[in-house]
Short mmCIF file of C-alpha atoms and ligand atoms in Angstrom, two decimals:
data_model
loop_
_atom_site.label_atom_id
_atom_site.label_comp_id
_atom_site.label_asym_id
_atom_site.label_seq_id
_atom_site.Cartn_x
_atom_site.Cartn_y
_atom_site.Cartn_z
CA UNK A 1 -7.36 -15.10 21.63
CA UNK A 2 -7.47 -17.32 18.91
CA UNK A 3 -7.22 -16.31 15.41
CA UNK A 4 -10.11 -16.92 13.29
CA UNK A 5 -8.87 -15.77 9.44
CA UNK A 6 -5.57 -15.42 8.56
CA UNK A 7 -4.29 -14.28 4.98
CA UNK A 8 -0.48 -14.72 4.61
CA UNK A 9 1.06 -13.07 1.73
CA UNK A 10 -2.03 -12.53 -0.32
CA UNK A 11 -1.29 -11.20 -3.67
CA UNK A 12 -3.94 -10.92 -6.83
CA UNK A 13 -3.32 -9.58 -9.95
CA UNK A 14 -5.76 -8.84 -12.46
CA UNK A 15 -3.44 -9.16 -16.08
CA UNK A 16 -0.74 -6.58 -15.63
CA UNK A 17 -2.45 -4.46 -12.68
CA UNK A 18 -1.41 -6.02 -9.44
CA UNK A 19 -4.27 -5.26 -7.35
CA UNK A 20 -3.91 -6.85 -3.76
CA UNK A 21 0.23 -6.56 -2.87
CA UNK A 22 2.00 -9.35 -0.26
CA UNK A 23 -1.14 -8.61 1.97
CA UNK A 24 -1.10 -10.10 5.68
CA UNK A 25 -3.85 -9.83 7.86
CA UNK A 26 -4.95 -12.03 10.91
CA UNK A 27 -8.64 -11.40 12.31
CA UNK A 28 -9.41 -12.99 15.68
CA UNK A 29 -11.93 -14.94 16.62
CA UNK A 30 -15.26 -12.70 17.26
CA UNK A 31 -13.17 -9.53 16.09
CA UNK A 32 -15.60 -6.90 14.28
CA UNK A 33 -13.11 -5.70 11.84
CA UNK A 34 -13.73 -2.91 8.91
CA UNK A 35 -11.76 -2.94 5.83
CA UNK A 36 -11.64 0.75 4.91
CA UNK A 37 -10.36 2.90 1.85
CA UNK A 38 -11.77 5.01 -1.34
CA UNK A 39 -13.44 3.48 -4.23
CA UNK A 40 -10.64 0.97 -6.24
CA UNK A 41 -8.73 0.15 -3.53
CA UNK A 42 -9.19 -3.54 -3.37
CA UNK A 43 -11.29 -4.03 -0.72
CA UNK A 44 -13.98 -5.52 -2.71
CA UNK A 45 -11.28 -8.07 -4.43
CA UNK A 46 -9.31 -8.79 -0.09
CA UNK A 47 -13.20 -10.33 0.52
CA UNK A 48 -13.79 -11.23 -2.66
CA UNK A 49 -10.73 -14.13 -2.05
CA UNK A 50 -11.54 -14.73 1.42
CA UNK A 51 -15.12 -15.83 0.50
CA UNK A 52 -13.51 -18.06 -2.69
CA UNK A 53 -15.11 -16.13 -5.26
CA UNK A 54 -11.83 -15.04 -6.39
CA UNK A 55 -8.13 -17.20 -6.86
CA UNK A 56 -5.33 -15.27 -5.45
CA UNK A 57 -2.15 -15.35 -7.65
CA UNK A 58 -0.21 -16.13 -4.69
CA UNK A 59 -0.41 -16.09 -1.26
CA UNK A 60 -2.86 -18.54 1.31
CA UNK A 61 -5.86 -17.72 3.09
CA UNK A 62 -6.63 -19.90 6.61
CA UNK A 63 -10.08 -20.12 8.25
CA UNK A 64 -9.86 -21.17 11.76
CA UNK A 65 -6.60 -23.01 11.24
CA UNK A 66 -7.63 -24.31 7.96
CA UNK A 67 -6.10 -23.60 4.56
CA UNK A 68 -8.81 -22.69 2.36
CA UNK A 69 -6.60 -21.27 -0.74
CA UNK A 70 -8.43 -23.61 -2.76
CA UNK A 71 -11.37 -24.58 -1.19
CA UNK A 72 -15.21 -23.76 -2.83
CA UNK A 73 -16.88 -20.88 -1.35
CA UNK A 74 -19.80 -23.02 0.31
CA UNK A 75 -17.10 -25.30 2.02
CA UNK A 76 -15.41 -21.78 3.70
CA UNK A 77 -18.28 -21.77 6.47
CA UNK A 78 -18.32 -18.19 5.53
CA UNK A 79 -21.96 -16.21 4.96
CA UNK A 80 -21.95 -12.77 2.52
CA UNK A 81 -23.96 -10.00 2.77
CA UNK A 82 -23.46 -7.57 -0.50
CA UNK A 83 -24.37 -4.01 -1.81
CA UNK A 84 -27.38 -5.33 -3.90
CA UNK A 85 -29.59 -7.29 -2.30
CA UNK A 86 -30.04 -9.95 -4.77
CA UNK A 87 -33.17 -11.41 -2.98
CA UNK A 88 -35.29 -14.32 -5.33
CA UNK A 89 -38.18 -11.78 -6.13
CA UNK A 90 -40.44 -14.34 -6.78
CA UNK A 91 -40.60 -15.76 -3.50
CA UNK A 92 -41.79 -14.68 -0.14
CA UNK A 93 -38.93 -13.39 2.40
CA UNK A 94 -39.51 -16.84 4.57
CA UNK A 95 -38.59 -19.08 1.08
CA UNK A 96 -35.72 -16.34 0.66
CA UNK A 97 -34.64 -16.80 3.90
CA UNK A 98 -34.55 -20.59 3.68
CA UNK A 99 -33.15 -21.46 0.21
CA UNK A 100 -30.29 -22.36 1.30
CA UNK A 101 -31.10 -24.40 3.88
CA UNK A 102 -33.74 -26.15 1.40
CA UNK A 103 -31.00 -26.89 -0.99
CA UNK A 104 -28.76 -28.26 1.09
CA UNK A 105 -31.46 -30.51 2.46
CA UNK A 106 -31.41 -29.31 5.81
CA UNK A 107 -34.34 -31.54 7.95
CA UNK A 108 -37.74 -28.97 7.79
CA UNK A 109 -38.08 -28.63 11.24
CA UNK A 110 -34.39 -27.26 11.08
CA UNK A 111 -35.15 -24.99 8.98
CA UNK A 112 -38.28 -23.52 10.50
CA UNK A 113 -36.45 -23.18 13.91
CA UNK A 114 -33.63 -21.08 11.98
CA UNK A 115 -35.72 -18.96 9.90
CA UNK A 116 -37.38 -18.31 13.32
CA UNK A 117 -34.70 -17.31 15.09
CA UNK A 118 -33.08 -15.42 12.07
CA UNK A 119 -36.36 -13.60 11.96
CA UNK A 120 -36.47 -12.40 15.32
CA UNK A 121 -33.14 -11.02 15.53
CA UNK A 122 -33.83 -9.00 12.48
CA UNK A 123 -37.13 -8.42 13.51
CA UNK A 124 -38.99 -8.89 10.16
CA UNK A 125 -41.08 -11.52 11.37
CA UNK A 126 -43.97 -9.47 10.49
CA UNK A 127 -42.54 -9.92 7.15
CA UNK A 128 -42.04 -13.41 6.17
CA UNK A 129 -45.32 -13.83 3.87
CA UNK A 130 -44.34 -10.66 2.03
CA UNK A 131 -42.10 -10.70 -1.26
CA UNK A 132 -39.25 -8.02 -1.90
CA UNK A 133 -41.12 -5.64 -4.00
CA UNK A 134 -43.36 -5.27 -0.96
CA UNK A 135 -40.41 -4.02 1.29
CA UNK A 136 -38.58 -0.84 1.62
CA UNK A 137 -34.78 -0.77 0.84
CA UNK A 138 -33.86 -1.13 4.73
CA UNK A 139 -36.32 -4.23 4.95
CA UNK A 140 -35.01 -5.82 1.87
CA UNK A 141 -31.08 -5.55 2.86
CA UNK A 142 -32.31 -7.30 6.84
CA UNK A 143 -33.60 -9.77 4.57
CA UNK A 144 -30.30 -10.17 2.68
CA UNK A 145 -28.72 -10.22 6.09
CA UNK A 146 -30.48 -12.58 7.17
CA UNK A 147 -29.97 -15.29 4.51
CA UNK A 148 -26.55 -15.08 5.68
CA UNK A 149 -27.64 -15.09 9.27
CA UNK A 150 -29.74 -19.11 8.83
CA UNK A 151 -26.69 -20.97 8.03
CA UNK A 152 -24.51 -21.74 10.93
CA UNK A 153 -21.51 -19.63 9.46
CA UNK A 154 -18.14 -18.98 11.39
CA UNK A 155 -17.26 -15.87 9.90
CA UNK A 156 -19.43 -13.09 8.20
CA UNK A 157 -18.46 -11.33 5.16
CA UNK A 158 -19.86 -7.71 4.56
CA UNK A 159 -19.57 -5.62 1.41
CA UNK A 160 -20.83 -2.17 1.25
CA UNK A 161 -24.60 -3.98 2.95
CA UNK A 162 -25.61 -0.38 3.33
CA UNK A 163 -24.36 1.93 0.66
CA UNK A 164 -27.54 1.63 -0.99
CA UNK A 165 -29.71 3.07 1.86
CA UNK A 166 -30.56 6.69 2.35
CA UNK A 167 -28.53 8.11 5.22
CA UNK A 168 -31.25 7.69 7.99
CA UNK A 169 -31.66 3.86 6.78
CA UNK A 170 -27.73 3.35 6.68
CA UNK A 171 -27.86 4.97 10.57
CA UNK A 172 -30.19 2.47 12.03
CA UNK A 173 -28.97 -1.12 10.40
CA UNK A 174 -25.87 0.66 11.36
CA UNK A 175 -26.58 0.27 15.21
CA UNK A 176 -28.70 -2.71 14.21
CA UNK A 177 -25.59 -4.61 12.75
CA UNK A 178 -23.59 -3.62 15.92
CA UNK A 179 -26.52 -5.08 18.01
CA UNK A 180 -26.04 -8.39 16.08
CA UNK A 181 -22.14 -8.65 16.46
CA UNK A 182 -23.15 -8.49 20.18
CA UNK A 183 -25.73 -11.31 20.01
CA UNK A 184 -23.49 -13.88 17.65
CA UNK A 185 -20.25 -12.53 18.46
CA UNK A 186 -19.00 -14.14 15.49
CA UNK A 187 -16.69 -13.02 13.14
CA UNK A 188 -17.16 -9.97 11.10
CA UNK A 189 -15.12 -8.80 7.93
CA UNK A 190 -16.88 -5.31 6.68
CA UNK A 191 -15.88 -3.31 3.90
CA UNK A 192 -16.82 0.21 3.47
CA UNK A 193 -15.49 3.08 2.12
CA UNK A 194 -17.40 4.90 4.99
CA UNK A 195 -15.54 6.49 7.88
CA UNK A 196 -17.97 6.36 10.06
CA UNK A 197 -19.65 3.29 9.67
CA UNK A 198 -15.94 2.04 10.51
CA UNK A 199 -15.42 3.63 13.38
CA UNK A 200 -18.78 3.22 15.02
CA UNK A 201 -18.70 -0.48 14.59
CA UNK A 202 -14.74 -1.83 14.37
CA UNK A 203 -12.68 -3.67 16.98
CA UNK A 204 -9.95 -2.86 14.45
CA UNK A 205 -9.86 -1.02 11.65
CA UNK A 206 -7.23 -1.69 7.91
CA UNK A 207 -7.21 0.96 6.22
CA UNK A 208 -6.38 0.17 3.12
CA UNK A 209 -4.83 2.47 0.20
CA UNK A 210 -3.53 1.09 -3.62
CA UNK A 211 -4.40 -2.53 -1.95
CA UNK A 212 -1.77 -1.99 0.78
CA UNK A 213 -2.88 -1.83 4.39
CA UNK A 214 -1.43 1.56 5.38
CA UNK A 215 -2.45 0.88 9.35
CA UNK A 216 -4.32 -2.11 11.59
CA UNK A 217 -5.91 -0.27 14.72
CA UNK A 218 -8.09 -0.14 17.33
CA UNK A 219 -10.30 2.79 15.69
CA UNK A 220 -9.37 5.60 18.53
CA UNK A 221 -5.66 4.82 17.70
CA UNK A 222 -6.12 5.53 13.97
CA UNK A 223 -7.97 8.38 15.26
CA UNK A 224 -5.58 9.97 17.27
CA UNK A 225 -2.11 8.29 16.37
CA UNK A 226 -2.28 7.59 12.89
CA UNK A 227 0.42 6.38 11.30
CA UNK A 228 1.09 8.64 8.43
CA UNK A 229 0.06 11.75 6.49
CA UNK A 230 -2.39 9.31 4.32
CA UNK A 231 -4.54 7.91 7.20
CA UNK A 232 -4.26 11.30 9.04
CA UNK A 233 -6.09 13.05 5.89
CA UNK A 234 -8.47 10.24 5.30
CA UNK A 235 -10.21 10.23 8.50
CA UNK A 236 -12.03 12.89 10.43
CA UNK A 237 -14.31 14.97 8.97
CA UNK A 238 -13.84 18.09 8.28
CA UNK A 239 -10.32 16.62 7.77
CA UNK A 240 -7.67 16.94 10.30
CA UNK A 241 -5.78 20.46 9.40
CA UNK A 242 -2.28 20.47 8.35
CA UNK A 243 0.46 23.26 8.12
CA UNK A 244 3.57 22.64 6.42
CA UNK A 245 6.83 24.37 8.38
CA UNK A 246 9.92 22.98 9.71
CA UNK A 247 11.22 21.89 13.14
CA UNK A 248 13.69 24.35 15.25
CA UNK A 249 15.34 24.71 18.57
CA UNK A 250 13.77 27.20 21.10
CA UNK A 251 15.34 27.85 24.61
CA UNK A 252 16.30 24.09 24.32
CA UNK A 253 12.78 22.93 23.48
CA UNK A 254 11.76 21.52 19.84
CA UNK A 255 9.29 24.13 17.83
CA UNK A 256 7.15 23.76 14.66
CA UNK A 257 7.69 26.78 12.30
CA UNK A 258 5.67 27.62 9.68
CA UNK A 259 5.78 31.22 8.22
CA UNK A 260 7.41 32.69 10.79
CA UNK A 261 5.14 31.65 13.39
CA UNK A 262 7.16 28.78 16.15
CA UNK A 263 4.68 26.71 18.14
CA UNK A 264 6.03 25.16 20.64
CA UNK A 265 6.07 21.15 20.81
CA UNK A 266 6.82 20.99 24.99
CA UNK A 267 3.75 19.04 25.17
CA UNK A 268 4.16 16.80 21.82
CA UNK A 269 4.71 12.89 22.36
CA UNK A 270 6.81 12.24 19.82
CA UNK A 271 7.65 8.87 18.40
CA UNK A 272 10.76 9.34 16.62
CA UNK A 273 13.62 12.47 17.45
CA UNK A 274 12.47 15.58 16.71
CA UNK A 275 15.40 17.24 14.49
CA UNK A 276 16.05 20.86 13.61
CA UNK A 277 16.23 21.97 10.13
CA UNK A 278 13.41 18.67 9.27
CA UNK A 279 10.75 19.61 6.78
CA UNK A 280 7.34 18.26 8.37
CA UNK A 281 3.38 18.33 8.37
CA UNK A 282 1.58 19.33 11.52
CA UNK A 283 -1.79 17.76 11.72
CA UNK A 284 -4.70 19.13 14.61
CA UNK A 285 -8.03 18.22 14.71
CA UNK A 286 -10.56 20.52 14.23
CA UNK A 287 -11.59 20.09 18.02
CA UNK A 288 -7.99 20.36 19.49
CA UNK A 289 -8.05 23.51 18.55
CA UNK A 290 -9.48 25.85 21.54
CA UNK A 291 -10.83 28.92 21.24
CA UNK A 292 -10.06 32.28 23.60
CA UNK A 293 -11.65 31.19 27.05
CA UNK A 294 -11.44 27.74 26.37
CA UNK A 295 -7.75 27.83 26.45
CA UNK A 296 -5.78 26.16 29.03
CA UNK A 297 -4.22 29.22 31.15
CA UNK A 298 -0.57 29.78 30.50
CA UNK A 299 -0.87 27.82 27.01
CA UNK A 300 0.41 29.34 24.51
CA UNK A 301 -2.15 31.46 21.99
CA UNK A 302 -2.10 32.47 18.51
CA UNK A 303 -3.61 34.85 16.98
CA UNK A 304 -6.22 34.42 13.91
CA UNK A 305 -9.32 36.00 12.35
CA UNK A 306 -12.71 34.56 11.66
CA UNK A 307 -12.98 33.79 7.82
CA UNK A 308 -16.59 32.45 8.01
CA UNK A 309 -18.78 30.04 10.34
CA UNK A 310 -20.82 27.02 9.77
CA UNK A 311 -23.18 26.46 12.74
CA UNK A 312 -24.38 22.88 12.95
CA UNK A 313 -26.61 22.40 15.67
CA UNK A 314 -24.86 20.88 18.67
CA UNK A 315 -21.40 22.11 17.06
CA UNK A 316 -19.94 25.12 15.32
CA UNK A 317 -17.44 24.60 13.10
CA UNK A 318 -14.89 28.08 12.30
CA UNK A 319 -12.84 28.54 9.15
CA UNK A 320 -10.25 31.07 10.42
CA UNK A 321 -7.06 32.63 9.32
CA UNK A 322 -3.65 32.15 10.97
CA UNK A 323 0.02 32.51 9.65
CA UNK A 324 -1.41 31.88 5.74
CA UNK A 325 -3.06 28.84 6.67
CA UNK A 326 -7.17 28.00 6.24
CA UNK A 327 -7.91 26.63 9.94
CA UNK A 328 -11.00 24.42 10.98
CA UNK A 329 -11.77 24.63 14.32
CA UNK A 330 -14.83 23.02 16.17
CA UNK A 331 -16.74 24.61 19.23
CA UNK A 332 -19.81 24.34 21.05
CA UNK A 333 -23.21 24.93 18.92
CA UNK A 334 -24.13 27.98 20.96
CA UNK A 335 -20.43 30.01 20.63
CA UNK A 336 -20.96 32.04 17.66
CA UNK A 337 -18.95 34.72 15.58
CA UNK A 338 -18.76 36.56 12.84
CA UNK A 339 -16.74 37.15 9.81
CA UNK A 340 -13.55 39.31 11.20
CA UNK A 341 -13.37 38.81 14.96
CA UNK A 342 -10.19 38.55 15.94
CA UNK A 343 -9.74 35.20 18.21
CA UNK A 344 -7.01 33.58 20.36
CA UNK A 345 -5.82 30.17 19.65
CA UNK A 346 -4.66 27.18 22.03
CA UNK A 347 -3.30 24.35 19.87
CA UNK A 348 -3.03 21.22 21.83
CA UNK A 349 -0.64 19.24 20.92
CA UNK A 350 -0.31 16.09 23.08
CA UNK A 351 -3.24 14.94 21.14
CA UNK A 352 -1.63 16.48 17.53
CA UNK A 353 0.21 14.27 14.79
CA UNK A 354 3.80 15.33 13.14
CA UNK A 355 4.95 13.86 10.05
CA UNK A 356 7.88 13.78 8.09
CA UNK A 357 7.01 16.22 4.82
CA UNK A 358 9.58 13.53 2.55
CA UNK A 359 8.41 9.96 4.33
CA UNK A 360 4.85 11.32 5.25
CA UNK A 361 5.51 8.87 8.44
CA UNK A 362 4.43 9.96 11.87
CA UNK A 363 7.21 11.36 14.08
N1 ADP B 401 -12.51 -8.38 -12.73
C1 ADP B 401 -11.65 -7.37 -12.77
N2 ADP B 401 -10.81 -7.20 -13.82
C2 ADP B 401 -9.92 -6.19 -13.85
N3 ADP B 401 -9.79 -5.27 -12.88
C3 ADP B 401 -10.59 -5.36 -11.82
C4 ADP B 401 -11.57 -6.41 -11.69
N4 ADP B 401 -12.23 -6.24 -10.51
C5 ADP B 401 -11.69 -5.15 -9.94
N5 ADP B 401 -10.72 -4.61 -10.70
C6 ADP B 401 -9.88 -3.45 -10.37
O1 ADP B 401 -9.24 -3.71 -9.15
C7 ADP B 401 -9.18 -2.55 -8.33
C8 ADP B 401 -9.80 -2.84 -6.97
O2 ADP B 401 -11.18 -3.10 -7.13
P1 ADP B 401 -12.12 -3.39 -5.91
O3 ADP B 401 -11.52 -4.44 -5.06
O4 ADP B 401 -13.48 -3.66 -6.44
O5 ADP B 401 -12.09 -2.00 -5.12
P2 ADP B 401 -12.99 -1.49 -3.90
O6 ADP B 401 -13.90 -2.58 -3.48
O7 ADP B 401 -11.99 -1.10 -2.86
O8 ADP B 401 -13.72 -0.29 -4.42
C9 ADP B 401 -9.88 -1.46 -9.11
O9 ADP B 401 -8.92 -0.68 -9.73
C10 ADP B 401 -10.72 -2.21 -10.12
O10 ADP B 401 -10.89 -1.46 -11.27
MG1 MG B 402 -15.99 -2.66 -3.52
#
């Protein structure tokens, strides 16, 4: 598959705070992929200088083989959609949808056929006579998108597009942005600080942390394999949970210690060797955590107490007690306890994460 941007060695600096660090990134063509990471950590400024709105300090930035570094932002073939809408409120959403085009002196007929088209994928063609104060939020950013959507772009920049939205909103032109991906299949660049919205919609997810891509993933492999204690903790919610111990020898087999408890890590598929005597973080998911019949027979159990529950509907989610550590554990909606019962735990750990406690790096 051919790659469609490609940013080799990207650095940018704003005075004496070095923002973006020796950054390399290649996105192929038609890839869907999310930059992810909290507030400030450059995600804004990574699109920012692939769209030409910012100059690196050093580094080169290639779009479909071709070193834009230096080129404008309307000579990138690149279309952005941003947090604020920015729509002309003056005009209808049909002249907002066409400015462009008008500017650049694109034939009429052209630009009627585009609108058209832009329109219907959106569907707000029931729309076009109306101006934005007449829309809701939702409307307004399909709009937005679809100024982006008229001019024959290769690659599609997102920034935050739904951030502004209330969460039902940011739910729908979630699935509706998806849908689109599917119809262009053009490339997407989308930054969010959002976990979800990046793994609902990425081919590949970079997470990003201090402007340093910590991993580059299919979303299911950051998921379940992430690379270190940084992207285990930053997604899953509630967060993945993590006991601090050491690795032993039991009977031959490698064991995780923590408090004087030793689970065993027979089913563990470790990366690196496990060693004895190495300080380390276990990670499980909430829901790789099984609870009393739900555990495997002949698995090993553990023993904890019910601190408090939080019932959600389709899920339950348990805060329990076990060897001085705070456990969330996630079962079925209709499994309830209460505060006290005394429960059996099966810790699965083929699908758990190890990390070195001094590198943070998965083992
Ligand atoms: N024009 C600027 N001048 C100085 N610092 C900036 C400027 N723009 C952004 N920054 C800083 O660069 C860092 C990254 O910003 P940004 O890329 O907007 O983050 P994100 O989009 O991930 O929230 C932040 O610490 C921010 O304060
Ligand atoms: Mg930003």
């Amino acid at each position: 598959m051919s790659i469609s941007v490609s940013i080799k060695d990207l650095s940018l600096d704003f005075g004496a705070v070095s923002v973006l660090k020796n950054l390399n990134l290649d996105i192929k063509d038609g890839e869907f992929l999310v930059l992810l990471g909290s507030s400030g950590c450059g995600k804004s400024t990574l699109l920012n200088c692939i769209a030409g709105l910012l100059e690196p300090t050093d580094g080169q930035i290639f779009i479909k083989d071709k070193n834009v570094t230096w080129e404008e932002p309307k000579d990138r073939g690149i279309g952005m959609v941003f947090q604020s809408y920015a729509l002309y409120p003056q005009m209808t959403v049909e002249k907002n949808l066409s400015f462009g085009l008008r500017v650049a002196k694109t034939p009429p007929e052209k630009i009627k056929e585009k609108v058209a088209r832009a329109a219907e994928i959106l569907q707000i063609e029931p729309l076009l006579k109306r101006k934005p104060a007449e829309l809701s939020g939702g409307q307004r950013q399909r709009v937005a998108i679809g100024r982006a959507l008229v001019r024959d772009v290769d690659v599609f920049l997102f920034d935050e597009p739904l951030s502004n939205l209330d969460a039902k909103l940011r739910s729908e032109l979630r699935v509706e942005i998806k849908r689109l991906h599917h119809a262009l299949k053009n490339t997407m660049i989308y930054v969010t600080h959002d976990q979800i919205e990046a793994l609902t919609l990425a081919d590949r997810i970079a997470i990003m942390k201090s402007g340093v891509i910590q991993q580059l993933d299919d979303p299911m492999v950051i998921y379940n394999r992430p690379k270190n204690l940084f992207v285990a903790g930053f997604i899953g919610s509630p967060s993945m949970n993590f006991l601090h111990g050491e690795l032993a020898l039991r009977d031959g087999t490698p064991v995780f210690v923590t408090n004087g408890v030793a689970f065993s890590l027979a089913g563990y598929r470790s990366e690196k060797p496990l060693l004895p005597g190495t300080k380390v973080v276990l990670g499980v998911r909430p829901e790789h955590i099984a609870v009393d019949e739900d555990i495997e027979p002949g698995a090993e159990m553990h023993e904890a107490v019910v601190d408090i529950e939080e019932p959600m509907g389709a899920d339950n989610l348990l805060w329990l007690k076990h060897a001085g550590h705070v456990l969330s554990v996630r079962i079925g909606g209709t499994r309830r306890f209460s505060p006290g019962n005394q429960v059996r735990l099966g810790f699965d750990m083929s699908v758990a994460s190890l990390f070195d406690a001094t590198s943070e790096e998965r083992l």
